[in-house]
């Protein structure tokens, strides 16, 4: 009979902080060890700890919300397929597949490593990193026009990369063989392995100090506390049903204005999100698997209801939801899902729109609603080697009840950085011709929306190919409570004579050479409140900063 261990609040807090330091150190180790700019500069990676039930216990503070569902999806598959008693010290599991291994898209490689006490598994260290290319029909594995998962890259089911500390070389070589820049992939995968091993050592130190029994009791209490706080926050909302409708611009395969229907039902301390009426899964790669959709819901509820609560299984457990199988938000095999982040951003906008009447002080105008993706590839004339420059660019954040929206930032579920000019020009044969904010792109309001970004890039001494994926390029980020819409985004090709040609929102394989350029303009964000309520001092700051023109101010605030 298992003996229950009681644990006091002070010990729980100390253990919680100790575990937080484990995942934070692991996060930094992965970032500092990685080869690609996408990880070492943009920080497109996450780390976490899970218990032997597969529950998320703690996540690094700088982790990406969109990675949450993937890591827990892997744990669910792992525990169903591999009994704890069959695991050995030094085992390291990897996977990326959205349909077979709980992932959300193929560039995100998941790692899970069991940690032991006296031969028994106590928990798992997990990490995930977005790889700038993972094979498939388009460099970067993210371009528009892909219509099934087979086209998107190498599918990795749950496999052991290390067995009892020994590398399974065949699996390692198979992965590298299917990527376009294998040395960069080798460096990033090795960084994930190193981060997992470091996390396992630090986790083992915590186990050694407190013992597995005390730690297991702490896991339960950490998760229970979060669920109690979340349910309390839900209970403060007026009971009822809240609706909202938004649309995806297109799927890159000719299907446009795809609706996302949201119905949120509040009853006491329970919340249910229903996506009935949302578009069926579509040909293009904007579909979401359940792991991705759950990540978007849990992020939104935490942000709206209790932003300071610890991010763990307790948040996931209160997010009850449903979507028809085979729909855009509950896609079934072999749906294309590479650009699921666009759709996750729209889920968040729709949920905020639905709950705005119940939470007017917490709701915000629609953000740039995108994860604007840019991939440049070619042969570096200095080395003769292929390069792939991958980036997702931020844009405007929506106006808030007490502050303007932030300019040129990643919003909501994608917590990455914009790549510095110096990092691009040091590592790639590309020149950043222009990088700045887009004037007049934030929606007017009592508190205005944030501004979009514009980045213009040109190849140096060679021809290269551009592929991209944008959203809010035809629909505009909406304002709230009388706030005006923000400006939509666009891709432009700039020719030698300076003429500009607008590209589709999800272009694939656009060739251009020296003297030509591609301009990426992301979307702005919606404002909050009627423009007539804007403070005169804020208007003057808008004018003198150059962020808004005199004509814009006269048109919207007169």
XYZ file of C-alpha atoms in Angstrom:
558
model
C 0.000 0.000 0.000
C 1.408 3.349 -1.046
C 1.856 5.776 1.844
C 0.587 9.329 1.322
C 3.195 12.012 1.967
C 2.020 15.339 3.343
C 3.930 18.408 2.267
C 3.839 21.936 3.644
C 3.340 25.065 1.562
C 6.879 26.369 2.089
C 8.449 23.134 0.827
C 6.136 23.134 -2.196
C 7.241 26.653 -3.078
C 10.938 25.822 -2.666
C 10.620 22.710 -4.837
C 8.588 24.605 -7.433
C 11.315 27.226 -7.727
C 14.038 24.553 -7.843
C 12.272 22.823 -10.735
C 11.841 26.186 -12.438
C 15.589 26.750 -12.274
C 16.150 23.324 -13.864
C 14.062 24.121 -16.942
C 15.330 27.694 -17.200
C 18.951 26.526 -17.178
C 18.112 23.855 -19.732
C 16.443 26.497 -21.921
C 19.561 28.672 -21.847
C 21.848 25.715 -22.541
C 19.860 24.830 -25.660
C 19.907 28.438 -26.844
C 23.644 28.889 -26.289
C 24.589 25.522 -27.828
C 22.463 25.722 -30.982
C 23.882 26.376 -34.450
C 20.914 28.023 -36.147
C 19.929 31.647 -35.773
C 16.350 30.466 -35.337
C 17.224 29.012 -31.942
C 20.278 30.894 -30.689
C 18.905 34.343 -31.604
C 15.146 33.949 -32.073
C 14.742 31.450 -29.207
C 12.263 29.255 -31.035
C 12.491 26.488 -28.439
C 11.014 25.414 -25.099
C 11.865 23.230 -22.107
C 9.691 21.577 -19.450
C 9.402 18.864 -16.811
C 6.665 16.227 -16.756
C 5.723 13.604 -14.165
C 5.229 9.880 -14.657
C 1.562 10.463 -15.514
C 2.623 12.672 -18.412
C 1.416 15.838 -16.720
C 3.210 19.133 -17.296
C 4.674 20.201 -13.950
C 6.784 23.235 -14.870
C 7.765 25.048 -18.058
C 10.685 27.440 -18.592
C 9.605 31.053 -18.213
C 10.683 31.955 -21.768
C 9.100 28.926 -23.414
C 6.628 29.337 -26.252
C 2.953 28.702 -25.488
C 2.510 27.000 -28.870
C 5.004 24.313 -27.812
C 3.014 23.320 -24.738
C 0.603 21.006 -26.545
C 3.397 19.329 -28.515
C 5.441 18.410 -25.456
C 2.423 17.020 -23.649
C 1.304 15.256 -26.826
C 4.640 13.439 -26.953
C 4.356 12.455 -23.285
C 0.899 11.016 -23.864
C 2.134 8.849 -26.746
C 5.326 7.845 -24.905
C 3.536 6.598 -21.788
C 0.989 4.676 -23.835
C 3.635 2.864 -25.865
C 6.573 2.372 -23.500
C 5.957 1.071 -19.951
C 7.916 2.914 -17.264
C 9.543 -0.323 -16.122
C 11.040 -0.829 -19.600
C 12.792 2.549 -19.624
C 16.508 2.721 -18.813
C 18.828 5.457 -17.631
C 20.260 7.209 -20.669
C 17.201 6.592 -22.853
C 16.259 9.608 -24.952
C 13.104 9.658 -27.067
C 12.445 11.928 -30.054
C 9.462 12.549 -32.330
C 7.843 15.252 -34.443
C 4.808 13.749 -36.180
C 1.470 15.529 -35.593
C -0.627 12.416 -36.160
C 1.528 9.656 -34.680
C 3.428 11.425 -31.919
C 1.304 14.296 -30.608
C 3.201 17.079 -32.388
C 1.848 20.130 -34.160
C 4.163 20.404 -37.199
C 7.247 18.628 -38.502
C 9.964 21.299 -37.961
C 9.380 21.035 -34.192
C 11.471 18.111 -32.954
C 10.398 16.900 -29.495
C 12.775 15.322 -26.967
C 11.861 13.486 -23.746
C 14.327 11.894 -21.320
C 13.345 9.888 -18.218
C 15.033 10.683 -14.896
C 15.428 7.980 -12.262
C 15.804 7.327 -8.550
C 17.091 3.844 -7.637
C 16.013 2.419 -10.975
C 12.501 3.916 -10.950
C 11.365 6.752 -13.215
C 10.485 9.886 -11.239
C 9.774 12.243 -14.144
C 10.897 13.472 -17.542
C 12.873 16.403 -18.896
C 11.408 17.606 -22.187
C 12.479 20.080 -24.818
C 11.389 21.104 -28.279
C 13.112 23.174 -30.952
C 11.979 24.511 -34.307
C 14.455 23.419 -36.990
C 14.921 25.849 -39.868
C 14.509 22.988 -42.353
C 13.254 19.441 -41.866
C 13.044 18.323 -45.481
C 9.926 18.233 -47.622
C 9.046 19.856 -50.922
C 9.890 23.439 -49.879
C 13.085 24.737 -48.231
C 12.275 25.622 -44.648
C 9.435 23.064 -44.590
C 6.898 25.882 -44.189
C 6.031 27.256 -47.649
C 2.542 27.610 -49.060
C 1.039 25.144 -51.516
C 1.652 21.961 -49.530
C -1.498 19.846 -49.407
C -0.613 16.818 -47.262
C 1.736 15.957 -44.435
C 3.971 13.851 -46.695
C 5.052 16.999 -48.557
C 6.063 18.883 -45.440
C 9.173 17.020 -44.382
C 10.513 13.982 -42.580
C 7.930 12.361 -40.300
C 9.524 11.010 -37.128
C 7.340 8.738 -34.979
C 8.238 8.032 -31.361
C 11.743 6.513 -31.496
C 14.701 6.097 -29.151
C 17.565 8.242 -30.324
C 19.586 6.948 -27.370
C 19.142 3.538 -25.740
C 20.676 3.320 -22.257
C 23.120 6.057 -23.236
C 24.103 4.581 -26.609
C 23.349 6.548 -29.768
C 21.154 4.780 -32.319
C 23.285 5.945 -35.226
C 20.910 4.710 -37.938
C 18.100 6.963 -36.695
C 20.428 9.932 -36.278
C 21.822 9.537 -39.798
C 18.356 9.044 -41.285
C 17.177 12.360 -39.849
C 20.217 14.275 -41.088
C 20.025 12.711 -44.552
C 16.535 14.156 -45.041
C 17.406 17.777 -44.272
C 18.872 20.356 -46.659
C 21.464 21.787 -44.275
C 22.562 18.714 -42.288
C 25.446 20.323 -40.391
C 23.141 22.972 -38.957
C 20.610 20.272 -38.060
C 23.353 18.224 -36.426
C 24.305 21.194 -34.277
C 20.733 21.942 -33.249
C 19.878 18.316 -32.478
C 23.052 17.974 -30.432
C 22.047 21.128 -28.546
C 18.703 19.509 -27.714
C 20.485 16.374 -26.505
C 22.897 18.412 -24.377
C 20.045 20.462 -22.883
C 18.125 17.288 -22.013
C 21.153 15.740 -20.334
C 21.849 18.903 -18.356
C 18.200 19.073 -17.310
C 18.308 15.417 -16.258
C 21.403 16.017 -14.095
C 19.848 19.033 -12.407
C 16.533 17.221 -11.930
C 18.415 14.282 -10.377
C 20.030 16.704 -7.917
C 16.582 17.880 -6.816
C 15.426 14.258 -6.485
C 18.507 13.454 -4.426
C 17.770 16.281 -2.020
C 14.042 15.703 -1.476
C 13.332 12.126 -2.541
C 10.836 10.891 -5.097
C 7.975 10.625 -2.609
C 8.182 14.256 -1.562
C 8.634 15.355 -5.167
C 5.577 13.416 -6.341
C 3.510 15.053 -3.610
C 4.878 18.448 -4.697
C 3.951 17.739 -8.330
C 0.349 17.070 -7.298
C 0.185 20.217 -5.189
C 1.766 22.470 -7.852
C -0.800 21.336 -10.412
C -3.695 21.445 -7.916
C -2.913 25.045 -6.954
C -2.994 26.162 -10.563
C -6.312 24.438 -11.229
C -7.869 25.982 -8.109
C -6.798 29.467 -9.192
C -8.016 28.976 -12.751
C -11.389 27.640 -11.644
C -11.775 30.514 -9.207
C -11.092 32.977 -12.036
C -13.680 31.264 -14.255
C -16.261 31.424 -11.459
C -15.922 35.221 -11.379
C -17.255 35.489 -14.947
C -20.979 35.883 -15.580
C -22.548 32.556 -16.517
C -23.686 32.445 -20.122
C -22.726 31.730 -23.689
C -20.420 34.019 -25.658
C -19.994 33.942 -29.432
C -17.507 35.285 -31.968
C -16.592 34.677 -35.584
C -13.322 35.401 -37.395
C -11.806 34.199 -40.671
C -8.533 32.921 -42.034
C -7.492 34.822 -45.172
C -6.734 31.749 -47.276
C -4.950 28.409 -47.213
C -2.463 29.057 -50.027
C -4.357 26.680 -52.309
C -7.183 28.944 -53.469
C -9.604 28.510 -50.554
C -10.448 31.869 -48.998
C -12.248 33.395 -46.001
C -12.286 30.202 -43.942
C -14.446 30.815 -40.861
C -13.531 30.114 -37.244
C -16.667 29.996 -35.110
C -16.325 30.153 -31.331
C -18.919 29.543 -28.631
C -17.686 29.829 -25.034
C -20.012 28.556 -22.310
C -19.407 29.572 -18.690
C -21.197 27.679 -15.928
C -19.892 28.232 -12.418
C -16.210 27.296 -12.383
C -16.379 25.365 -15.661
C -15.655 26.620 -19.147
C -16.258 24.925 -22.484
C -15.150 26.123 -25.912
C -17.107 24.828 -28.912
C -15.836 25.348 -32.465
C -18.873 23.937 -34.281
C -19.361 25.888 -37.517
C -15.629 26.275 -38.140
C -14.477 25.455 -41.669
C -13.656 21.851 -42.571
C -9.968 21.017 -42.797
C -8.581 22.505 -45.936
C -6.106 21.634 -48.668
C -3.455 24.157 -47.584
C -1.160 23.863 -44.596
C -3.047 25.960 -42.030
C -4.844 23.049 -40.352
C -4.443 22.386 -36.614
C -4.166 19.089 -34.805
C -5.728 18.902 -31.309
C -2.350 19.590 -29.652
C -2.086 22.933 -31.430
C -5.675 23.940 -30.727
C -5.340 23.101 -27.029
C -2.164 25.198 -26.826
C -4.048 28.205 -28.203
C -6.996 27.766 -25.836
C -4.867 27.278 -22.732
C -2.707 30.295 -23.552
C -5.783 32.509 -24.002
C -7.448 31.429 -20.788
C -4.300 31.927 -18.750
C -3.679 35.346 -20.313
C -7.235 36.547 -19.754
C -8.051 34.943 -16.411
C -4.837 34.725 -14.380
C -1.628 35.752 -16.178
C 0.541 35.179 -13.098
C -0.549 31.595 -12.450
C 2.084 28.886 -12.971
C 1.871 27.306 -16.425
C 1.294 23.590 -15.893
C -1.241 20.798 -16.266
C -3.720 22.706 -14.119
C -4.248 25.212 -16.946
C -4.755 22.453 -19.504
C -7.205 20.599 -17.288
C -9.698 23.462 -17.075
C -9.762 23.992 -20.852
C -12.658 21.827 -22.012
C -13.236 22.064 -25.745
C -14.695 20.378 -28.783
C -14.377 20.713 -32.556
C -15.761 18.478 -35.279
C -13.284 15.814 -36.403
C -11.956 16.733 -39.816
C -12.369 20.447 -39.219
C -9.738 23.172 -39.465
C -9.099 22.942 -35.703
C -9.288 19.168 -35.331
C -7.636 18.014 -38.521
C -7.264 14.358 -39.373
C -4.528 12.527 -41.273
C -3.047 13.333 -43.790
C -3.845 17.049 -43.390
C -1.138 19.620 -44.061
C -0.313 21.536 -40.876
C 3.027 23.346 -41.330
C 1.603 26.843 -40.803
C -0.721 25.938 -37.953
C 0.610 28.924 -35.959
C -1.401 31.314 -38.167
C -4.567 29.486 -37.223
C -3.632 29.335 -33.545
C -3.303 33.126 -33.572
C -6.782 33.395 -35.046
C -8.206 31.046 -32.423
C -6.819 33.406 -29.795
C -8.275 36.492 -31.475
C -11.675 34.780 -31.693
C -11.618 33.707 -28.042
C -10.674 37.216 -26.924
C -13.451 38.627 -29.101
C -15.968 36.220 -27.578
C -15.024 36.953 -23.962
C -14.552 40.720 -24.390
C -18.047 41.551 -23.032
C -17.275 39.546 -19.886
C -13.702 40.845 -19.509
C -13.610 44.360 -20.988
C -10.579 45.369 -18.918
C -8.587 42.316 -20.036
C -9.600 42.102 -23.707
C -7.404 43.647 -26.408
C -7.822 44.584 -30.044
C -6.823 41.933 -32.554
C -3.066 41.651 -32.915
C -1.249 41.063 -36.182
C -2.923 37.656 -36.101
C -0.092 35.943 -37.875
C 3.242 34.248 -37.636
C 4.518 35.886 -40.824
C 7.032 33.424 -42.223
C 9.948 34.239 -44.529
C 12.369 31.672 -45.942
C 15.296 32.598 -48.205
C 17.486 29.891 -49.691
C 20.350 29.723 -52.170
C 24.034 28.883 -52.590
C 26.355 31.118 -50.606
C 28.887 32.433 -53.174
C 31.585 32.647 -50.490
C 31.381 29.004 -49.417
C 29.593 27.198 -52.226
C 27.283 25.731 -49.579
C 23.524 25.901 -49.419
C 21.974 28.176 -46.794
C 18.440 28.541 -45.474
C 17.462 31.713 -43.679
C 14.195 31.177 -41.809
C 12.351 33.754 -39.747
C 8.922 34.602 -38.473
C 8.372 38.314 -38.010
C 6.265 40.115 -35.442
C 3.825 42.962 -35.980
C 1.346 44.981 -33.963
C -0.158 44.033 -30.609
C -3.720 45.167 -29.966
C -4.681 48.268 -28.034
C -5.470 47.595 -24.353
C -7.860 49.090 -21.819
C -5.125 51.281 -20.299
C -2.223 51.277 -22.792
C -1.441 51.410 -26.483
C -0.533 48.188 -28.244
C 3.140 47.296 -28.582
C 4.889 47.904 -31.922
C 6.699 45.238 -33.958
C 6.465 42.300 -31.572
C 5.559 38.640 -31.697
C 2.112 38.296 -30.170
C 0.285 35.741 -28.081
C 1.296 32.156 -28.757
C 4.655 32.811 -30.487
C 7.063 34.233 -27.940
C 10.113 34.511 -30.202
C 12.336 37.471 -31.044
C 12.803 39.252 -34.349
C 16.207 38.411 -35.801
C 18.745 41.267 -35.505
C 20.110 42.755 -38.729
C 23.657 41.911 -37.655
C 22.807 38.227 -37.210
C 21.293 38.008 -40.694
C 24.168 39.744 -42.454
C 26.850 37.808 -40.548
C 25.438 34.360 -41.305
C 23.798 34.722 -44.713
C 24.713 36.313 -48.081
C 21.819 38.752 -47.701
C 21.665 42.493 -47.203
C 18.973 44.020 -45.018
C 18.088 47.058 -47.106
C 15.427 48.307 -44.736
C 14.064 47.384 -41.310
C 11.571 49.452 -39.378
C 7.976 50.119 -38.407
C 5.178 50.752 -40.904
C 3.711 54.212 -40.456
C -0.076 54.418 -39.838
C -0.452 50.642 -39.497
C -1.951 50.604 -35.988
C -5.697 51.041 -35.623
C -6.916 54.295 -34.082
C -8.565 54.237 -30.681
C -8.562 55.620 -27.179
C -5.540 53.361 -27.023
C -4.154 52.695 -30.474
C -3.034 49.381 -31.946
C 0.639 48.518 -32.369
C 2.540 49.106 -35.608
C 3.597 46.545 -38.187
C 7.157 45.707 -39.237
C 8.772 46.125 -42.659
C 11.919 44.257 -43.596
C 13.489 44.429 -47.075
C 16.163 41.894 -48.056
C 18.345 41.556 -51.139
C 20.789 38.755 -52.104
C 24.486 39.543 -52.432
C 26.286 38.110 -55.459
C 23.866 35.283 -56.190
C 20.311 34.361 -57.035
C 18.064 33.083 -54.280
C 14.522 31.875 -53.719
C 11.902 33.292 -51.378
C 8.943 31.458 -49.879
C 6.602 32.918 -47.331
C 3.346 32.600 -45.486
C 1.296 35.474 -44.132
C -2.112 36.070 -42.563
C -4.153 39.214 -41.966
C -3.106 40.097 -45.484
C -6.705 40.482 -46.710
C -8.700 40.540 -43.467
C -7.642 43.322 -41.135
C -6.937 43.069 -37.403
C -10.137 44.352 -35.835
C -10.503 47.010 -33.192
C -12.542 46.583 -30.027
C -15.119 48.717 -28.195
C -15.093 51.283 -30.986
C -11.392 51.023 -31.809
C -10.515 50.997 -35.502
C -8.965 48.171 -37.501
C -5.221 47.963 -38.036
C -3.583 47.734 -41.457
C -3.159 44.376 -43.186
C 0.211 42.960 -44.260
C 1.745 42.100 -47.634
C 4.746 40.648 -49.467
C 6.342 42.685 -52.272
C 8.927 41.910 -54.941
C 11.070 44.946 -55.752
C 12.750 44.926 -59.165
C 15.896 46.679 -60.421
C 13.959 49.765 -61.502
C 12.378 50.078 -58.066
C 8.942 48.932 -59.193
C 6.993 46.853 -56.670
C 4.834 43.821 -57.386
C 2.575 42.476 -54.667
C 2.975 38.734 -54.109
C 0.346 36.263 -52.881
C -0.033 35.876 -49.140
C 1.561 32.437 -49.240
C 4.133 32.493 -52.075
C 6.419 29.569 -52.821
C 9.587 29.595 -54.947
C 9.914 33.273 -55.908
C 13.327 33.703 -57.583
C 15.253 36.968 -57.467
C 18.831 38.135 -57.814
C 21.266 40.957 -56.958
C 19.674 44.383 -57.133
C 16.230 42.906 -56.599
C 14.632 42.569 -53.185
C 11.692 41.169 -51.262
C 9.800 43.372 -48.822
C 7.937 41.789 -45.933
C 5.288 43.945 -44.305
C 3.446 42.355 -41.413
C 0.027 43.425 -40.136
C -0.606 46.084 -37.531
C -3.184 45.734 -34.761
C -6.630 46.969 -33.781
C -7.290 49.845 -31.417
C -9.199 49.846 -28.116
C -12.045 52.299 -27.495
C -13.413 55.183 -29.513
C -10.711 57.406 -31.075
C -12.492 60.476 -29.688
C -11.423 59.400 -26.200
C -7.691 59.544 -26.952
C -5.682 61.883 -24.738
C -4.283 64.920 -26.532
C -0.783 64.265 -25.160
C -0.818 60.767 -26.647
C -1.919 62.153 -29.996
C 0.927 64.614 -29.963
C 3.345 61.796 -29.174
C 1.956 59.856 -32.153
C 2.620 62.866 -34.366
C 6.100 63.792 -33.157
C 7.338 60.185 -33.129
C 6.561 59.857 -36.835
C 4.661 56.664 -36.205
C 1.490 58.297 -37.515
C 1.140 60.902 -40.221
C -0.716 64.173 -39.900
C -3.188 62.915 -42.480
C -3.923 59.757 -40.479
C -4.428 61.713 -37.273
C -6.718 64.221 -39.005
C -8.752 61.438 -40.609
C -9.284 59.341 -37.504
C -9.222 61.779 -34.593
C -10.890 64.939 -35.885
